Short mmCIF file of C-alpha atoms and ligand atoms in Angstrom, two decimals:
data_model
loop_
_atom_site.label_atom_id
_atom_site.label_comp_id
_atom_site.label_asym_id
_atom_site.label_seq_id
_atom_site.Cartn_x
_atom_site.Cartn_y
_atom_site.Cartn_z
CA MET A 998 -19.76 9.00 -4.91
CA ASN A 999 -19.37 11.55 -7.19
CA PHE A 1000 -16.99 10.82 -9.47
CA ASN A 1001 -15.58 14.15 -9.76
CA ILE A 1002 -14.61 13.54 -5.94
CA LEU A 1003 -11.52 11.25 -6.90
CA LYS A 1004 -8.79 10.41 -4.52
CA SER A 1005 -7.90 13.61 -2.14
CA THR A 1006 -4.24 12.34 -3.62
CA ALA A 1007 -4.48 13.63 -6.72
CA LEU A 1008 -4.81 17.21 -6.25
CA PHE A 1009 -1.52 16.21 -5.61
CA SER A 1010 -0.17 14.72 -8.40
CA LEU A 1011 0.78 17.44 -10.94
CA SER A 1012 3.41 18.78 -8.49
CA PHE A 1013 5.98 19.80 -10.57
CA CYS A 1014 9.67 20.28 -9.26
CA SER A 1015 12.65 22.35 -10.85
CA ALA A 1016 15.52 20.64 -11.79
CA LEU A 1017 17.11 22.53 -8.13
CA PHE A 1018 15.20 20.66 -5.45
CA CYS A 1019 14.11 17.79 -6.68
CA GLN A 1020 15.54 14.23 -5.62
CA ASN A 1021 14.65 11.71 -8.32
CA PHE A 1022 15.05 8.25 -8.00
CA PRO A 1023 14.56 5.42 -10.61
CA VAL A 1024 11.10 4.31 -9.96
CA ASN A 1025 10.07 0.79 -11.35
CA GLU A 1026 6.61 0.09 -11.91
CA VAL A 1027 5.83 -3.41 -10.40
CA LEU A 1028 2.24 -3.70 -10.77
CA ILE A 1029 0.46 -1.85 -12.78
CA ASN A 1030 -3.46 -2.14 -12.62
CA GLY A 1031 -4.47 1.52 -14.37
CA GLU A 1032 -3.90 5.49 -13.68
CA ASN A 1033 -3.05 6.21 -9.93
CA TYR A 1034 -5.98 8.30 -9.10
CA THR A 1035 -8.63 5.26 -10.06
CA HIS A 1036 -5.96 2.86 -8.14
CA MET A 1037 -4.58 1.98 -4.53
CA ASN A 1038 -0.69 2.94 -4.78
CA ILE A 1039 1.74 1.54 -2.77
CA VAL A 1040 5.20 2.39 -2.70
CA PHE A 1041 7.96 0.36 -1.23
CA LEU A 1042 11.30 2.82 -0.49
CA SER A 1043 14.50 1.48 -0.01
CA GLU A 1044 16.59 2.28 2.83
CA GLY A 1045 20.08 1.29 4.06
CA PHE A 1046 20.58 -0.15 0.19
CA THR A 1047 23.94 0.54 -1.30
CA LYS A 1048 23.60 1.32 -5.03
CA SER A 1049 24.91 -2.09 -6.07
CA GLU A 1050 22.34 -3.77 -3.39
CA MET A 1051 19.26 -2.69 -5.37
CA GLY A 1052 18.52 -5.99 -6.90
CA LEU A 1053 18.22 -7.30 -3.46
CA PHE A 1054 16.02 -4.36 -2.35
CA ASN A 1055 13.90 -5.50 -5.47
CA GLN A 1056 13.98 -9.06 -4.73
CA LYS A 1057 12.73 -8.29 -1.27
CA VAL A 1058 9.56 -6.16 -3.14
CA GLU A 1059 9.11 -9.39 -5.47
CA SER A 1060 8.57 -11.49 -2.52
CA THR A 1061 6.71 -8.88 -0.73
CA VAL A 1062 4.31 -8.23 -2.92
CA ARG A 1063 3.58 -11.45 -3.36
CA GLN A 1064 2.96 -12.04 0.00
CA ILE A 1065 0.02 -9.04 0.43
CA PHE A 1066 -1.92 -9.64 -2.70
CA LYS A 1067 -1.77 -13.79 -0.78
CA THR A 1068 -3.26 -12.18 2.64
CA GLN A 1069 -7.23 -11.33 2.37
CA PRO A 1070 -8.53 -9.08 0.82
CA TYR A 1071 -5.98 -7.45 -1.38
CA ARG A 1072 -6.29 -10.55 -2.78
CA GLU A 1073 -9.70 -9.96 -4.09
CA TYR A 1074 -8.86 -6.41 -4.84
CA LYS A 1075 -5.53 -6.94 -6.02
CA ASN A 1076 -6.30 -5.06 -9.95
CA TYR A 1077 -7.23 -2.28 -7.23
CA PHE A 1078 -3.48 -1.32 -7.09
CA ASN A 1079 -0.74 -0.09 -8.44
CA VAL A 1080 3.21 -1.03 -7.17
CA TYR A 1081 6.35 1.00 -7.36
CA SER A 1082 9.01 0.66 -6.04
CA ILE A 1083 11.80 3.81 -5.54
CA GLU A 1084 15.19 2.59 -5.27
CA VAL A 1085 16.97 5.55 -3.24
CA ALA A 1086 20.45 4.52 -2.47
CA SER A 1087 22.10 5.07 0.82
CA LYS A 1088 26.02 5.62 1.41
CA GLU A 1089 26.51 3.07 3.58
CA SER A 1090 24.69 -0.68 4.00
CA GLY A 1091 22.27 -1.49 6.91
CA SER A 1092 21.04 -0.08 9.96
CA ASP A 1093 22.13 1.86 13.21
CA HIS A 1094 21.90 -0.52 16.63
CA PRO A 1095 22.64 1.91 19.75
CA GLY A 1096 22.06 -1.00 21.88
CA THR A 1097 19.99 1.50 24.43
CA ALA A 1098 17.21 -1.10 24.64
CA ILE A 1099 15.48 -2.57 27.92
CA ASP A 1100 15.09 -5.82 26.36
CA GLU A 1101 18.38 -5.61 24.85
CA PRO A 1102 19.83 -9.52 23.30
CA GLN A 1103 22.73 -10.89 24.87
CA GLY A 1104 26.13 -10.32 23.32
CA VAL A 1105 25.01 -8.09 20.41
CA SER A 1106 27.18 -5.87 18.80
CA THR A 1107 26.29 -1.82 18.39
CA PHE A 1108 26.91 -0.59 15.32
CA THR A 1109 25.89 2.88 13.56
CA ARG A 1110 25.31 3.41 9.79
CA ASP A 1111 25.14 6.24 7.21
CA THR A 1112 21.79 5.61 5.71
CA TYR A 1113 19.47 8.03 3.49
CA PHE A 1114 16.14 7.77 6.20
CA ASN A 1115 17.99 7.31 9.21
CA SER A 1116 17.23 3.83 11.05
CA THR A 1117 17.84 2.57 13.73
CA PHE A 1118 16.41 -0.28 16.13
CA ASP A 1119 15.77 0.33 19.85
CA GLY A 1120 13.35 2.69 19.08
CA GLY A 1121 11.73 3.46 21.96
CA ARG A 1122 13.78 1.59 24.04
CA ILE A 1123 12.58 -1.61 22.54
CA HIS A 1124 15.54 -3.61 20.69
CA ARG A 1125 12.83 -4.58 17.80
CA LEU A 1126 11.20 -1.77 17.23
CA LEU A 1127 12.83 -0.29 13.98
CA LEU A 1128 12.55 3.59 13.45
CA ILE A 1129 13.34 6.05 10.45
CA LYS A 1130 14.44 9.24 12.14
CA ASN A 1131 14.51 11.46 8.81
CA TYR A 1132 10.62 11.29 8.17
CA GLY A 1133 11.77 14.66 5.88
CA ALA A 1134 13.42 12.82 3.93
CA VAL A 1135 10.63 9.77 3.20
CA HIS A 1136 7.64 12.85 2.42
CA SER A 1137 10.33 14.68 0.22
CA VAL A 1138 11.43 11.56 -1.74
CA LEU A 1139 7.25 10.65 -2.04
CA GLN A 1140 6.35 13.84 -2.58
CA ASP A 1141 9.32 14.40 -5.85
CA ASN A 1142 8.75 10.98 -7.12
CA LEU A 1143 5.08 9.23 -6.63
CA PRO A 1144 3.19 12.18 -5.14
CA GLU A 1145 0.13 9.65 -5.28
CA TRP A 1146 1.14 7.26 -2.72
CA ASP A 1147 -1.09 5.68 -0.26
CA ILE A 1148 0.50 3.21 1.22
CA VAL A 1149 4.06 3.23 1.90
CA PHE A 1150 6.67 0.21 3.08
CA ILE A 1151 10.07 0.53 3.90
CA ILE A 1152 12.54 -2.26 3.39
CA VAL A 1153 15.35 -1.91 5.89
CA ASN A 1154 18.52 -3.81 4.65
CA HIS A 1155 18.89 -5.70 7.94
CA SER A 1156 18.29 -9.42 9.02
CA TRP A 1157 17.16 -8.78 12.49
CA LEU A 1158 13.30 -9.04 12.75
CA GLY A 1159 12.38 -5.77 13.51
CA GLY A 1160 9.53 -3.49 12.09
CA ALA A 1161 7.40 -0.17 13.20
CA GLY A 1162 3.63 1.21 12.22
CA GLY A 1163 2.93 4.94 11.57
CA ALA A 1164 2.15 7.17 9.04
CA PHE A 1165 4.85 4.52 6.96
CA ALA A 1166 5.61 0.97 7.59
CA ILE A 1167 9.35 -0.36 8.07
CA PHE A 1168 10.33 -3.74 8.08
CA SER A 1169 13.83 -5.40 7.84
CA LEU A 1170 14.67 -8.58 5.57
CA HIS A 1171 14.11 -11.39 8.36
CA SER A 1172 11.04 -13.65 6.84
CA ARG A 1173 8.65 -12.63 10.09
CA SER A 1174 9.36 -8.84 9.09
CA PHE A 1175 6.74 -8.18 6.33
CA ASP A 1176 3.83 -9.92 8.35
CA THR A 1177 4.11 -6.68 11.38
CA ALA A 1178 4.31 -4.37 8.15
CA ILE A 1179 0.55 -5.46 6.51
CA HIS A 1180 -0.84 -6.06 10.03
CA GLU A 1181 0.90 -2.06 10.63
CA VAL A 1182 -1.09 -1.07 7.94
CA GLY A 1183 -4.15 -2.41 9.27
CA HIS A 1184 -3.62 0.34 11.44
CA SER A 1185 -3.06 2.99 9.04
CA PHE A 1186 -4.67 2.44 6.31
CA ALA A 1187 -7.98 0.22 7.80
CA HIS A 1188 -7.71 2.30 11.08
CA LEU A 1189 -7.83 -1.08 13.18
CA ALA A 1190 -7.18 -1.38 16.68
CA ASP A 1191 -4.97 -4.11 18.16
CA GLU A 1192 -6.81 -7.94 19.21
CA TYR A 1193 -3.98 -8.09 21.68
CA GLU A 1194 -4.13 -8.05 25.50
CA GLY A 1195 -0.73 -6.83 26.48
CA ILE A 1196 -0.32 -5.63 29.82
CA ALA A 1197 -3.21 -5.24 32.48
CA GLY A 1198 -3.48 -1.40 33.09
CA GLY A 1199 -0.91 -0.74 30.50
CA ARG A 1200 -2.65 1.06 27.91
CA THR A 1201 -6.32 2.43 28.04
CA GLY A 1202 -8.33 1.27 25.18
CA HIS A 1203 -10.52 3.02 22.34
CA GLU A 1204 -13.35 1.64 20.29
CA ALA A 1205 -12.77 0.75 16.78
CA ALA A 1206 -14.45 -1.35 13.95
CA ASN A 1207 -12.82 -4.60 15.44
CA ALA A 1208 -12.77 -3.43 18.88
CA THR A 1209 -15.76 -2.76 21.48
CA THR A 1210 -17.13 -2.75 24.84
CA GLU A 1211 -20.59 -3.26 24.07
CA THR A 1212 -22.18 -7.14 24.71
CA ARG A 1213 -25.93 -6.14 24.10
CA ARG A 1214 -26.35 -8.32 21.01
CA ASP A 1215 -28.19 -5.69 19.00
CA PHE A 1216 -25.95 -2.85 19.49
CA ILE A 1217 -21.88 -4.55 18.48
CA LYS A 1218 -21.08 -3.06 15.15
CA TRP A 1219 -20.11 -6.37 13.53
CA ASN A 1220 -23.32 -7.71 14.81
CA LYS A 1221 -24.62 -8.69 11.83
CA TRP A 1222 -21.90 -11.28 11.52
CA ILE A 1223 -22.75 -13.09 14.34
CA HIS A 1224 -24.89 -16.24 13.86
CA GLY A 1225 -27.94 -16.52 16.26
CA SER A 1226 -26.36 -19.47 18.04
CA THR A 1227 -23.43 -18.26 19.56
CA PRO A 1228 -22.91 -17.42 23.05
CA LEU A 1229 -21.77 -13.40 23.56
CA PRO A 1230 -19.39 -13.34 25.05
CA THR A 1231 -17.95 -16.03 23.72
CA PRO A 1232 -15.64 -18.57 25.16
CA GLU A 1233 -12.27 -19.14 23.94
CA ILE A 1234 -13.02 -22.76 22.73
CA GLU A 1235 -10.68 -22.75 19.51
CA ASP A 1236 -12.03 -25.99 18.46
CA ARG A 1237 -15.96 -24.48 19.04
CA TYR A 1238 -15.38 -21.19 18.19
CA GLY A 1239 -12.24 -20.83 16.35
CA ASN A 1240 -13.78 -20.54 13.01
CA VAL A 1241 -16.84 -17.80 14.04
CA ILE A 1242 -17.14 -14.55 14.98
CA GLY A 1243 -18.38 -13.58 18.24
CA LEU A 1244 -17.84 -11.31 20.88
CA PHE A 1245 -14.40 -12.66 22.62
CA GLU A 1246 -12.92 -10.73 25.54
CA GLY A 1247 -9.64 -9.62 25.21
CA ALA A 1248 -8.58 -6.94 23.15
CA VAL A 1249 -6.39 -3.20 22.56
CA TYR A 1250 -4.54 -3.99 25.30
CA ASN A 1251 -7.07 -4.63 27.88
CA PRO A 1252 -7.51 -8.40 29.20
CA THR A 1253 -11.39 -8.03 30.26
CA GLY A 1254 -13.68 -5.43 29.82
CA TRP A 1255 -12.74 -5.10 25.67
CA TYR A 1256 -13.79 -7.50 23.18
CA ARG A 1257 -12.71 -8.84 19.67
CA PRO A 1258 -14.69 -9.72 16.42
CA LYS A 1259 -12.59 -13.46 16.38
CA TYR A 1260 -10.75 -15.34 18.19
CA LEU A 1261 -7.77 -15.16 16.24
CA CYS A 1262 -6.97 -12.84 13.47
CA LYS A 1263 -3.94 -10.68 12.37
CA MET A 1264 -4.53 -7.58 14.43
CA ARG A 1265 -3.88 -10.32 17.40
CA GLN A 1266 -1.51 -12.51 16.12
CA SER A 1267 1.21 -12.28 13.62
CA LEU A 1268 1.30 -14.76 10.51
CA LYS A 1269 -2.65 -15.45 10.97
CA PRO A 1270 -5.01 -14.00 8.74
CA PHE A 1271 -7.63 -10.47 9.12
CA CYS A 1272 -10.92 -12.08 10.10
CA GLU A 1273 -13.78 -11.02 9.00
CA VAL A 1274 -14.30 -7.93 10.49
CA CYS A 1275 -10.97 -6.44 9.21
CA ILE A 1276 -11.39 -7.82 5.92
CA GLU A 1277 -14.69 -5.97 6.06
CA GLN A 1278 -13.32 -2.53 7.03
CA THR A 1279 -10.10 -2.81 4.89
CA ILE A 1280 -12.62 -3.69 1.97
CA LEU A 1281 -14.21 -0.21 2.93
CA SER A 1282 -11.58 1.87 3.35
CA ILE A 1283 -10.27 1.02 0.00
CA TYR A 1284 -13.60 2.33 -1.65
CA ASN A 1285 -13.44 5.57 1.07
CA LEU A 1286 -10.35 6.11 -1.56
CA LEU A 1287 -11.96 4.76 -4.47
CA PRO A 1288 -15.03 4.73 -6.97
CA THR A 1289 -16.52 1.20 -7.43
CA PHE A 1290 -15.53 2.42 -11.87
CA GLU A 1291 -12.78 3.61 -13.16
CA SER A 1292 -14.45 5.81 -15.97
CA PHE A 1293 -17.92 6.56 -17.87
CA GLU A 1294 -18.73 7.50 -21.28
CA PRO A 1295 -19.85 10.24 -22.43
CA PHE A 1296 -18.11 12.25 -20.53
CA ASN A 1297 -19.84 14.98 -20.43
CA GLN A 1298 -22.69 14.32 -18.13
CA GLU A 1299 -25.65 16.78 -19.58
CA LEU A 1300 -26.30 16.15 -23.15
CA THR A 1301 -28.78 17.50 -25.69
CA PHE A 1302 -29.37 15.33 -29.01
CA SER A 1303 -31.50 15.08 -31.58
CA ALA A 1304 -34.59 13.21 -32.03
CA ASN A 1305 -32.33 10.56 -34.31
CA ALA A 1306 -29.27 9.81 -32.31
CA ASN A 1307 -27.88 6.58 -31.17
CA ILE A 1308 -25.73 6.50 -28.10
CA ASP A 1309 -23.54 4.12 -25.91
CA PHE A 1310 -24.14 4.54 -22.29
CA VAL A 1311 -20.57 2.59 -20.88
CA ILE A 1312 -19.52 2.33 -17.30
CA HIS A 1313 -15.54 0.63 -17.07
CA PRO A 1314 -15.84 -0.52 -13.47
CA MET A 1315 -12.97 -1.59 -11.27
CA LYS A 1316 -12.50 -5.33 -11.11
CA PRO A 1317 -12.09 -7.16 -8.08
CA THR A 1318 -11.46 -11.07 -8.41
CA PRO A 1319 -13.94 -13.04 -8.64
CA ASN A 1320 -15.68 -10.09 -10.25
CA THR A 1321 -18.49 -8.73 -7.69
CA ILE A 1322 -19.42 -5.89 -9.31
CA GLN A 1323 -22.20 -5.63 -11.06
CA THR A 1324 -24.19 -2.23 -13.16
CA ASP A 1325 -27.72 -1.86 -12.93
CA TRP A 1326 -29.17 1.61 -15.53
CA TYR A 1327 -32.46 3.36 -14.46
CA LEU A 1328 -34.08 5.14 -17.68
CA ASN A 1329 -35.91 8.36 -15.27
CA ASN A 1330 -36.02 6.55 -11.89
CA GLU A 1331 -37.07 2.89 -13.70
CA LEU A 1332 -34.99 0.39 -13.79
CA ILE A 1333 -34.08 -0.21 -17.72
CA ALA A 1334 -31.25 -2.45 -18.00
CA ALA A 1335 -30.22 -5.08 -15.38
CA ASP A 1336 -26.23 -5.90 -14.23
CA THR A 1337 -24.63 -4.68 -17.62
CA ASP A 1338 -21.88 -2.00 -18.37
CA SER A 1339 -23.35 -0.51 -21.34
CA PHE A 1340 -26.43 1.22 -22.50
CA HIS A 1341 -27.50 1.77 -26.19
CA LEU A 1342 -30.34 4.79 -26.16
CA ARG A 1343 -32.11 5.15 -29.34
CA THR A 1344 -33.59 8.94 -28.63
CA ALA A 1345 -35.75 8.16 -31.72
CA GLY A 1346 -37.91 6.08 -29.13
CA TYR A 1347 -38.45 9.04 -26.96
CA ASN A 1348 -40.39 12.52 -26.37
CA ASP A 1349 -38.76 15.75 -26.58
CA GLY A 1350 -38.00 17.05 -22.72
CA LYS A 1351 -35.63 15.64 -20.27
CA HIS A 1352 -34.63 12.61 -19.58
CA SER A 1353 -31.81 11.03 -17.08
CA ILE A 1354 -30.05 7.78 -17.73
CA LYS A 1355 -28.57 6.80 -13.67
CA ALA A 1356 -25.83 3.78 -13.63
CA VAL A 1357 -25.43 2.36 -10.33
CA VAL A 1358 -22.27 0.23 -9.88
CA THR A 1359 -22.05 -1.90 -7.20
CA ASP A 1360 -19.91 -3.78 -5.09
CA LYS A 1361 -21.54 -6.90 -3.97
CA THR A 1362 -19.08 -8.58 -2.41
CA HIS A 1363 -20.07 -11.15 0.34
CA LEU A 1364 -17.02 -9.91 2.25
CA VAL A 1365 -19.03 -6.42 3.06
CA LYS A 1366 -21.85 -6.79 5.06
CA ASN A 1367 -21.83 -3.58 6.81
CA ASP A 1368 -21.47 -0.30 4.50
CA PRO A 1369 -23.65 2.56 6.20
CA TYR A 1370 -22.13 4.86 3.97
CA THR A 1371 -22.70 2.99 0.90
CA PHE A 1372 -19.20 3.38 -0.43
CA LEU A 1373 -19.73 -0.51 -1.91
CA SER A 1374 -22.19 1.54 -4.64
CA GLY A 1375 -21.00 4.68 -6.99
CA GLU A 1376 -23.89 5.86 -9.70
CA VAL A 1377 -23.23 8.40 -13.03
CA VAL A 1378 -25.91 10.27 -13.56
CA TRP A 1379 -26.59 11.36 -17.58
CA GLU A 1380 -28.92 14.85 -18.22
CA ILE A 1381 -30.25 14.15 -21.71
CA LYS A 1382 -32.53 16.49 -23.22
CA ILE A 1383 -34.33 15.17 -26.55
CA ASP A 1384 -34.87 18.33 -28.63
CA SER A 1385 -36.18 17.53 -32.69
CA THR A 1386 -35.66 20.53 -34.21
CA ARG A 1387 -31.93 19.87 -33.55
CA LEU A 1388 -29.84 18.72 -36.39
CA ALA A 1389 -29.02 15.16 -36.27
CA ASN A 1390 -25.10 15.85 -37.28
CA ASN A 1391 -24.32 18.03 -33.91
CA ASP A 1392 -24.97 15.11 -32.17
CA ALA A 1393 -21.35 13.76 -32.33
CA SER A 1394 -19.88 17.10 -31.30
CA GLU A 1395 -22.42 17.16 -28.18
CA LEU A 1396 -20.19 14.58 -26.58
CA ILE A 1397 -17.26 16.72 -26.44
CA LYS A 1398 -19.50 19.79 -26.07
CA GLY A 1399 -17.15 22.09 -23.26
CA PHE A 1400 -13.56 20.87 -24.19
CA GLU A 1401 -11.83 23.74 -25.04
CA PHE A 1402 -8.32 24.59 -26.73
CA HIS A 1403 -6.85 27.55 -28.13
CA GLN A 1404 -3.97 28.41 -30.22
CA ASN A 1405 -1.09 28.93 -27.60
CA PHE A 1406 0.49 32.64 -27.26
CA PRO A 1407 2.78 33.87 -27.92
CA ASN A 1408 3.58 32.32 -31.18
CA PRO A 1409 6.37 32.07 -33.07
CA VAL A 1410 7.35 31.35 -29.39
CA HIS A 1411 10.83 33.05 -28.16
CA ASN A 1412 11.55 31.54 -25.17
CA ILE A 1413 8.51 30.20 -23.29
CA THR A 1414 4.41 30.26 -24.59
CA THR A 1415 1.09 29.98 -22.92
CA ILE A 1416 -0.81 26.81 -23.81
CA THR A 1417 -5.02 26.81 -22.64
CA PHE A 1418 -7.81 24.69 -22.48
CA ARG A 1419 -10.75 24.26 -20.88
CA LEU A 1420 -12.23 21.27 -19.24
CA PRO A 1421 -15.48 20.74 -18.24
CA ILE A 1422 -15.01 17.97 -15.54
CA SER A 1423 -11.83 16.23 -13.80
CA SER A 1424 -10.41 14.71 -16.36
CA THR A 1425 -7.37 12.22 -17.85
CA VAL A 1426 -4.73 15.27 -19.46
CA ARG A 1427 -2.38 14.05 -21.82
CA LEU A 1428 -0.15 17.35 -23.29
CA GLN A 1429 2.36 16.22 -25.41
CA ILE A 1430 4.40 18.46 -27.96
CA TYR A 1431 5.53 16.86 -31.14
CA ASN A 1432 8.65 17.66 -33.30
CA ALA A 1433 8.20 17.87 -37.75
CA LYS A 1434 8.60 14.12 -38.21
CA GLY A 1435 6.19 13.18 -34.98
CA GLN A 1436 8.27 11.95 -32.39
CA ILE A 1437 7.50 13.47 -28.51
CA VAL A 1438 10.05 15.72 -27.04
CA GLN A 1439 8.56 17.21 -24.35
CA THR A 1440 5.14 15.87 -22.21
CA LEU A 1441 3.44 18.68 -20.27
CA ARG A 1442 1.36 17.02 -18.02
CA ASN A 1443 0.01 13.36 -17.59
CA GLY A 1444 -2.40 13.11 -15.01
CA GLN A 1445 -5.91 13.47 -13.67
CA MET A 1446 -6.98 17.46 -14.07
CA LEU A 1447 -9.34 19.31 -12.57
CA PRO A 1448 -12.32 20.92 -14.55
CA GLY A 1449 -11.51 24.82 -14.75
CA LEU A 1450 -9.27 26.81 -17.39
CA HIS A 1451 -5.98 25.66 -17.35
CA GLU A 1452 -2.79 27.63 -18.75
CA ILE A 1453 0.33 26.06 -19.15
CA SER A 1454 4.01 27.12 -19.81
CA TRP A 1455 6.48 25.57 -22.21
CA ARG A 1456 9.56 26.36 -21.99
CA THR A 1457 11.11 26.25 -25.65
CA ASN A 1458 15.01 26.15 -23.98
CA ARG A 1459 15.31 22.33 -24.14
CA VAL A 1460 14.02 22.52 -27.96
CA SER A 1461 15.86 23.60 -31.68
CA GLN A 1462 14.20 26.50 -33.97
CA GLY A 1463 11.37 24.28 -35.70
CA VAL A 1464 7.88 23.81 -36.21
CA TYR A 1465 6.10 21.94 -33.64
CA PHE A 1466 2.64 20.30 -33.14
CA ILE A 1467 1.00 20.62 -29.97
CA ARG A 1468 -1.56 17.78 -28.94
CA LEU A 1469 -3.97 17.88 -26.49
CA LEU A 1470 -5.44 14.31 -25.03
CA ALA A 1471 -8.62 14.95 -22.26
CA GLY A 1472 -11.10 12.10 -21.24
CA PRO A 1473 -12.56 11.31 -25.06
CA PHE A 1474 -11.25 15.06 -26.54
CA SER A 1475 -8.13 14.90 -28.86
CA LYS A 1476 -6.82 17.89 -30.85
CA VAL A 1477 -3.90 19.53 -31.78
CA LYS A 1478 -1.92 22.92 -33.10
CA LYS A 1479 0.71 23.98 -34.67
CA CYS A 1480 3.92 26.63 -33.70
CA LEU A 1481 6.61 27.78 -34.61
CA VAL A 1482 9.31 28.24 -32.30
CA LEU A 1483 12.44 30.50 -33.17
CA ASP A 1484 15.29 30.62 -31.91
CA ARG A 1485 15.80 33.13 -29.03
ZN1 LIG B 2014 -0.59 -3.00 16.21
ZN1 LIG B 2015 -9.67 -8.62 13.24
#
């Protein structure tokens, strides 16, 4: 995997909305393990909570987060996630119940509440189907407050059991509702199928990582998980085959002709753990979006050094628990160091000319047996040229080659000025304005940016006349420019 191809959401992370159209809500950092662009971002939204009920909402978030990270494989990959909650206050407390379900329980009242996302029970005329009617509002709250979201849970302030899946998982305060929500994330995030049978002839099945019509042992997609002695199809004898992976008949709404990997799994029955095949698929889905490492050094991957350079090559790997990540190093495609996060190169030992250094970072977890696209392995290659005619005192500047930071124009500034910089590769950028006392007065950019020339406007209407410093931090590069702001 190429490090520059990061999560596609990173492209949206720099959207800045103008004050007029922005709907900003309090965003709480519930769990932060790193930058948003190298982590999966779970977002909780409140629905049907008034301003004074946010304590209850945040309590529910905390208990839900504990539950998520007790569940395999979220437990092992907890460090890959950031969790945020966004306090979206509703005018009224609760949700709607129109009473239009075909399975309407006896003696429950109907009611409507004025809530932000307009949630309602009786979605699709099923009492427990708790839906959101204003999806547009969900999208704009996310876009304006946390555009890097990957998984969204909406907590509805009502005690009845209820929830729904789709792009966002919705669940109520009922103690069992969350388990349904994490099943729904199995669909939306890991593309898992339902492993239950449902009504005969009700719906057609579909192939998925955890559902198939294939019965020939060698062709079953999860056959690496099936022990040679397990009969196929596997009889539904729980005390004999309840804990093994096999081929159990009954899946994706069909009692016959469709098969699932395990007797029980969260995709079949709530409150059960995910089966091994669903766990594997969830990990593959994480690595489909994230590299196996957070960052590496040097940042530049094409470098020329003198014959007297000492360079540390460093990988900052992701950190599953227990740690199953291994980094191996190759010099000119020969293994030179195994299972270490850094490699030290002294150019004195090598001939002039081109050399390549490659770090291969692999998650060796036993929870994944099938990885056809090698999502669990990433590599970084540095092309090194050694040139003995080069002066050794140029070696340090080589490491920040390609970064440019120009004086803002115009300067002095009356109203607006343009700050220009160039990034040789995708970088984490922090562009900030400091006053003469060294205090940060404004942050213009904070996040991942693509390679290329960037022009950022700074409107000075929020600061008073005086001397200011513009500081650019981009990967290993750090520089300050002084500028003068004058009254309009
Ligand atoms: Zn389902
Ligand atoms: Zn499963």
